[in-house]
Amino acid sequence: MSLPKPVSQKAYDSINIKIADECETLANASMSDAALEEKILDGTRNFIAVSGDGTWKTRGHTSLVGVCTLIEAECGKVLDIEIMSSFCKVCDSFKGRKFGPKYSVFLAKHQPFCKTNHNGSAGQMKVKKQPHGVIVSKLKKIECVGHVQKRMSSRLRKLKSSLGKKKLSDGKTIGEKGHLTDVVIKRLTTFYGNAIRGNPKNIHEMRQAIWAHTASTDEQPKHWQQ
């Protein structure tokens, strides 16, 4: 077929290393610029709002390798990424007992290059470094709206399950038409999340928006009440 001879494994690995080095350099420069831009947009020097996201090499919470990402709130740009690993191939390939003088010498040489930087379950992997160019003295976790919204759905379904076939005052069960059906739970959960997202800096308006969608009726409308 007159195909050219493929590159050797050594040459292939060398090319991959060069590409990885260049990508890392560009990524670090981009994240540093994003951190600077975030500080300008926020008008602060030591406080920024970020969201965190993560992914794993394999599905589920059993993966040995994961990637954690910090995303700035205003621009949606990546501030920092970190590869988390609870496994190191070099450590695993060490032959012999993992104690004693021989193992101590191995650790002393390998420790600076060890890939293991996480101890625990895959679900606990999170960014531990500070964002590029940002000096912070304290980290404060703000609940994810999506997670709060999901908890609302879970508790409504739990309530529905706990009442089961028990008859209410109108003689119907809680899951029958006109009551807490799956469609109603989904709708209430969506309204709940939208109310939080639409009023992030005003607790009163947030509460009012949530209450309007959960307690408003045609006879007693509560939308936009102060």
mmCIF file of C-alpha atoms in Angstrom:
data_model
loop_
_atom_site.group_PDB
_atom_site.id
_atom_site.type_symbol
_atom_site.label_atom_id
_atom_site.label_comp_id
_atom_site.label_asym_id
_atom_site.label_seq_id
_atom_site.Cartn_x
_atom_site.Cartn_y
_atom_site.Cartn_z
ATOM 1 C CA MET A 1 0.000 0.000 0.000
ATOM 2 C CA SER A 2 3.096 2.219 -0.071
ATOM 3 C CA LEU A 3 2.460 3.486 3.455
ATOM 4 C CA PRO A 4 5.373 5.254 5.151
ATOM 5 C CA LYS A 5 7.148 3.448 7.936
ATOM 6 C CA PRO A 6 5.608 4.392 11.313
ATOM 7 C CA VAL A 7 7.681 6.330 13.822
ATOM 8 C CA SER A 8 9.419 4.408 16.541
ATOM 9 C CA GLN A 9 7.930 4.261 20.033
ATOM 10 C CA LYS A 10 10.779 6.413 21.347
ATOM 11 C CA ALA A 11 10.144 9.137 18.766
ATOM 12 C CA TYR A 12 6.390 8.948 19.356
ATOM 13 C CA ASP A 13 6.840 9.375 23.117
ATOM 14 C CA SER A 14 9.234 12.275 22.571
ATOM 15 C CA ILE A 15 6.708 14.083 20.359
ATOM 16 C CA ASN A 16 3.941 13.533 22.903
ATOM 17 C CA ILE A 17 6.098 14.951 25.697
ATOM 18 C CA LYS A 18 6.860 18.090 23.667
ATOM 19 C CA ILE A 19 3.183 18.606 22.838
ATOM 20 C CA ALA A 20 2.224 18.112 26.495
ATOM 21 C CA ASP A 21 4.856 20.625 27.653
ATOM 22 C CA GLU A 22 3.649 23.270 25.195
ATOM 23 C CA CYS A 23 0.003 22.664 26.112
ATOM 24 C CA GLU A 24 0.810 23.014 29.805
ATOM 25 C CA THR A 25 2.686 26.278 29.220
ATOM 26 C CA LEU A 26 -0.193 27.768 27.218
ATOM 27 C CA ALA A 27 -2.787 26.519 29.720
ATOM 28 C CA ASN A 28 -0.936 28.066 32.667
ATOM 29 C CA ALA A 29 -0.643 31.395 30.841
ATOM 30 C CA SER A 30 -4.345 31.329 29.953
ATOM 31 C CA MET A 31 -5.394 30.516 33.529
ATOM 32 C CA SER A 32 -3.171 33.272 34.930
ATOM 33 C CA ASP A 33 -4.791 35.788 32.559
ATOM 34 C CA ALA A 34 -8.234 34.528 33.557
ATOM 35 C CA ALA A 35 -7.420 34.959 37.255
ATOM 36 C CA LEU A 36 -6.301 38.535 36.638
ATOM 37 C CA GLU A 37 -9.433 39.263 34.627
ATOM 38 C CA GLU A 38 -11.638 37.835 37.376
ATOM 39 C CA LYS A 39 -10.056 40.114 39.968
ATOM 40 C CA ILE A 40 -10.694 43.123 37.723
ATOM 41 C CA LEU A 41 -14.321 42.174 37.111
ATOM 42 C CA ASP A 42 -15.004 41.524 40.783
ATOM 43 C CA GLY A 43 -13.244 44.693 41.872
ATOM 44 C CA THR A 44 -11.498 42.788 44.660
ATOM 45 C CA ARG A 45 -7.985 41.578 45.303
ATOM 46 C CA ASN A 46 -8.379 38.601 47.589
ATOM 47 C CA PHE A 47 -11.906 37.330 47.048
ATOM 48 C CA ILE A 48 -13.315 35.661 43.968
ATOM 49 C CA ALA A 49 -16.351 33.493 43.348
ATOM 50 C CA VAL A 50 -15.691 30.231 41.554
ATOM 51 C CA SER A 51 -17.491 27.027 40.766
ATOM 52 C CA GLY A 52 -15.852 23.641 40.865
ATOM 53 C CA ASP A 53 -16.314 20.729 38.525
ATOM 54 C CA GLY A 54 -14.710 17.347 38.268
ATOM 55 C CA THR A 55 -14.476 14.309 36.078
ATOM 56 C CA TRP A 56 -12.965 10.868 36.443
ATOM 57 C CA LYS A 57 -11.029 8.533 34.185
ATOM 58 C CA THR A 58 -13.664 5.847 34.667
ATOM 59 C CA ARG A 59 -17.348 6.142 35.509
ATOM 60 C CA GLY A 60 -18.539 6.009 39.080
ATOM 61 C CA HIS A 61 -16.715 6.864 42.283
ATOM 62 C CA THR A 62 -14.175 4.056 42.010
ATOM 63 C CA SER A 63 -11.722 5.734 39.630
ATOM 64 C CA LEU A 64 -8.099 6.103 40.707
ATOM 65 C CA VAL A 65 -7.590 9.229 38.575
ATOM 66 C CA GLY A 66 -9.682 12.386 38.344
ATOM 67 C CA VAL A 67 -9.436 15.952 37.054
ATOM 68 C CA CYS A 68 -10.711 18.882 39.127
ATOM 69 C CA THR A 69 -11.428 22.282 37.590
ATOM 70 C CA LEU A 70 -12.011 25.750 39.045
ATOM 71 C CA ILE A 71 -14.206 27.967 36.848
ATOM 72 C CA GLU A 72 -14.608 31.689 37.464
ATOM 73 C CA ALA A 73 -18.124 32.919 38.122
ATOM 74 C CA GLU A 74 -18.182 36.044 35.951
ATOM 75 C CA CYS A 75 -16.476 34.989 32.714
ATOM 76 C CA GLY A 76 -16.868 31.233 32.898
ATOM 77 C CA LYS A 77 -13.158 30.756 32.214
ATOM 78 C CA VAL A 78 -10.988 28.087 33.815
ATOM 79 C CA LEU A 79 -8.841 29.400 36.667
ATOM 80 C CA ASP A 80 -7.071 26.213 37.593
ATOM 81 C CA ILE A 81 -7.028 22.493 36.996
ATOM 82 C CA GLU A 82 -5.457 19.701 38.949
ATOM 83 C CA ILE A 83 -5.028 16.030 38.173
ATOM 84 C CA MET A 84 -5.750 13.959 41.258
ATOM 85 C CA SER A 85 -4.423 10.429 41.491
ATOM 86 C CA SER A 86 -4.452 7.789 44.182
ATOM 87 C CA PHE A 87 -2.235 5.488 42.108
ATOM 88 C CA CYS A 88 1.368 5.672 40.911
ATOM 89 C CA LYS A 89 2.626 3.134 38.401
ATOM 90 C CA VAL A 90 6.245 3.506 39.542
ATOM 91 C CA CYS A 91 5.331 2.895 43.187
ATOM 92 C CA ASP A 92 3.215 -0.075 42.173
ATOM 93 C CA SER A 93 6.057 -1.555 40.120
ATOM 94 C CA PHE A 94 8.491 -1.534 43.056
ATOM 95 C CA LYS A 95 9.543 -5.091 43.720
ATOM 96 C CA GLY A 96 10.210 -6.163 47.243
ATOM 97 C CA ARG A 97 9.040 -5.277 50.714
ATOM 98 C CA LYS A 98 7.791 -1.758 51.144
ATOM 99 C CA PHE A 99 9.848 -1.021 54.226
ATOM 100 C CA GLY A 100 13.480 -1.063 55.224
ATOM 101 C CA PRO A 101 16.599 0.710 53.877
ATOM 102 C CA LYS A 102 16.122 -0.317 50.231
ATOM 103 C CA TYR A 103 12.579 1.035 50.121
ATOM 104 C CA SER A 104 13.644 4.232 51.917
ATOM 105 C CA VAL A 105 16.263 4.895 49.235
ATOM 106 C CA PHE A 106 13.662 4.284 46.533
ATOM 107 C CA LEU A 107 11.204 6.701 48.158
ATOM 108 C CA ALA A 108 13.837 9.406 48.573
ATOM 109 C CA LYS A 109 14.575 9.331 44.835
ATOM 110 C CA HIS A 110 11.016 8.848 43.623
ATOM 111 C CA GLN A 111 9.045 11.091 46.000
ATOM 112 C CA PRO A 112 9.512 14.347 43.995
ATOM 113 C CA PHE A 113 8.117 12.617 40.896
ATOM 114 C CA CYS A 114 5.416 10.471 42.505
ATOM 115 C CA LYS A 115 2.007 10.810 40.830
ATOM 116 C CA THR A 116 0.015 10.007 43.960
ATOM 117 C CA ASN A 117 -1.462 13.185 45.456
ATOM 118 C CA HIS A 118 -4.778 11.947 46.824
ATOM 119 C CA ASN A 119 -5.683 9.612 49.643
ATOM 120 C CA GLY A 120 -9.343 8.693 49.889
ATOM 121 C CA SER A 121 -12.326 7.969 47.693
ATOM 122 C CA ALA A 122 -12.720 9.318 44.164
ATOM 123 C CA GLY A 123 -15.724 11.350 45.294
ATOM 124 C CA GLN A 124 -13.508 13.361 47.651
ATOM 125 C CA MET A 125 -11.146 14.544 44.921
ATOM 126 C CA LYS A 126 -11.090 18.347 44.763
ATOM 127 C CA VAL A 127 -8.786 21.194 43.813
ATOM 128 C CA LYS A 128 -6.309 21.854 46.599
ATOM 129 C CA LYS A 129 -4.139 24.496 44.942
ATOM 130 C CA GLN A 130 -4.877 28.210 44.911
ATOM 131 C CA PRO A 131 -6.011 29.743 41.600
ATOM 132 C CA HIS A 132 -3.281 31.204 39.394
ATOM 133 C CA GLY A 133 -2.283 34.710 40.419
ATOM 134 C CA VAL A 134 -4.774 34.885 43.291
ATOM 135 C CA ILE A 135 -3.672 35.006 46.922
ATOM 136 C CA VAL A 136 -6.391 33.867 49.293
ATOM 137 C CA SER A 137 -6.277 33.624 53.063
ATOM 138 C CA LYS A 138 -9.545 31.753 53.477
ATOM 139 C CA LEU A 139 -11.690 29.516 51.306
ATOM 140 C CA LYS A 140 -15.447 29.624 51.768
ATOM 141 C CA LYS A 141 -17.685 27.002 50.245
ATOM 142 C CA ILE A 142 -20.940 28.191 48.703
ATOM 143 C CA GLU A 143 -23.540 25.535 48.067
ATOM 144 C CA CYS A 144 -24.121 24.564 44.454
ATOM 145 C CA VAL A 145 -27.634 25.566 43.363
ATOM 146 C CA GLY A 146 -27.939 22.354 41.389
ATOM 147 C CA HIS A 147 -27.199 20.284 44.492
ATOM 148 C CA VAL A 148 -29.665 22.287 46.601
ATOM 149 C CA GLN A 149 -32.264 21.868 43.874
ATOM 150 C CA LYS A 150 -31.611 18.124 43.789
ATOM 151 C CA ARG A 151 -32.102 17.876 47.556
ATOM 152 C CA MET A 152 -35.510 19.525 47.178
ATOM 153 C CA SER A 153 -36.478 16.861 44.645
ATOM 154 C CA SER A 154 -35.171 14.057 46.868
ATOM 155 C CA ARG A 155 -37.107 15.262 49.918
ATOM 156 C CA LEU A 156 -40.350 15.664 47.997
ATOM 157 C CA ARG A 157 -40.000 12.131 46.643
ATOM 158 C CA LYS A 158 -39.197 10.874 50.133
ATOM 159 C CA LEU A 159 -42.348 12.570 51.465
ATOM 160 C CA LYS A 160 -44.407 11.020 48.689
ATOM 161 C CA SER A 161 -42.930 7.591 49.407
ATOM 162 C CA SER A 162 -43.453 7.868 53.180
ATOM 163 C CA LEU A 163 -47.157 8.646 52.803
ATOM 164 C CA GLY A 164 -47.602 5.947 50.192
ATOM 165 C CA LYS A 165 -51.249 4.901 49.831
ATOM 166 C CA LYS A 166 -52.392 6.853 52.874
ATOM 167 C CA LYS A 167 -55.585 8.783 52.152
ATOM 168 C CA LEU A 168 -55.510 12.551 52.552
ATOM 169 C CA SER A 169 -58.395 14.759 53.700
ATOM 170 C CA ASP A 170 -59.940 14.712 50.219
ATOM 171 C CA GLY A 171 -59.865 10.924 50.063
ATOM 172 C CA LYS A 172 -57.007 10.758 47.550
ATOM 173 C CA THR A 173 -53.403 9.631 47.979
ATOM 174 C CA ILE A 174 -50.564 12.127 47.735
ATOM 175 C CA GLY A 175 -49.441 10.732 44.383
ATOM 176 C CA GLU A 176 -52.784 11.017 42.604
ATOM 177 C CA LYS A 177 -53.667 13.623 39.994
ATOM 178 C CA GLY A 178 -53.920 17.106 41.453
ATOM 179 C CA HIS A 179 -51.437 16.301 44.215
ATOM 180 C CA LEU A 180 -47.709 15.583 44.435
ATOM 181 C CA THR A 181 -47.191 13.693 41.183
ATOM 182 C CA ASP A 182 -43.778 13.195 39.569
ATOM 183 C CA VAL A 183 -44.595 15.986 37.105
ATOM 184 C CA VAL A 184 -45.411 18.380 39.956
ATOM 185 C CA ILE A 185 -42.210 17.441 41.809
ATOM 186 C CA LYS A 186 -40.141 18.155 38.704
ATOM 187 C CA ARG A 187 -41.905 21.479 38.164
ATOM 188 C CA LEU A 188 -41.518 22.586 41.791
ATOM 189 C CA THR A 189 -37.845 21.618 41.763
ATOM 190 C CA THR A 190 -37.247 23.682 38.623
ATOM 191 C CA PHE A 191 -39.103 26.690 40.079
ATOM 192 C CA TYR A 192 -37.070 26.337 43.287
ATOM 193 C CA GLY A 193 -33.756 26.390 41.429
ATOM 194 C CA ASN A 194 -34.793 29.299 39.204
ATOM 195 C CA ALA A 195 -35.904 31.325 42.237
ATOM 196 C CA ILE A 196 -32.482 30.903 43.844
ATOM 197 C CA ARG A 197 -30.562 31.688 40.664
ATOM 198 C CA GLY A 198 -32.712 34.729 39.925
ATOM 199 C CA ASN A 199 -32.198 36.315 43.355
ATOM 200 C CA PRO A 200 -28.641 35.472 44.472
ATOM 201 C CA LYS A 201 -28.139 38.694 46.452
ATOM 202 C CA ASN A 202 -31.588 39.209 47.944
ATOM 203 C CA ILE A 203 -32.819 36.633 50.458
ATOM 204 C CA HIS A 204 -36.248 38.281 50.772
ATOM 205 C CA GLU A 205 -36.872 38.216 47.024
ATOM 206 C CA MET A 206 -35.546 34.660 46.838
ATOM 207 C CA ARG A 207 -37.919 33.502 49.566
ATOM 208 C CA GLN A 208 -40.803 35.362 47.940
ATOM 209 C CA ALA A 209 -40.113 33.778 44.559
ATOM 210 C CA ILE A 210 -39.953 30.294 46.091
ATOM 211 C CA TRP A 211 -43.132 30.852 48.106
ATOM 212 C CA ALA A 212 -44.965 32.237 45.075
ATOM 213 C CA HIS A 213 -44.457 29.028 43.126
ATOM 214 C CA THR A 214 -45.246 26.691 46.013
ATOM 215 C CA ALA A 215 -48.224 28.393 47.675
ATOM 216 C CA SER A 216 -49.816 30.561 44.986
ATOM 217 C CA THR A 217 -53.309 29.671 43.743
ATOM 218 C CA ASP A 218 -55.807 31.264 41.392
ATOM 219 C CA GLU A 219 -57.894 32.317 44.399
ATOM 220 C CA GLN A 220 -54.911 33.608 46.397
ATOM 221 C CA PRO A 221 -52.107 34.620 44.001
ATOM 222 C CA LYS A 222 -48.846 35.345 45.787
ATOM 223 C CA HIS A 223 -46.621 36.264 42.854
ATOM 224 C CA TRP A 224 -44.763 39.550 43.220
ATOM 225 C CA GLN A 225 -46.162 40.240 46.684
ATOM 226 C CA GLN A 226 -43.891 42.228 48.973
#
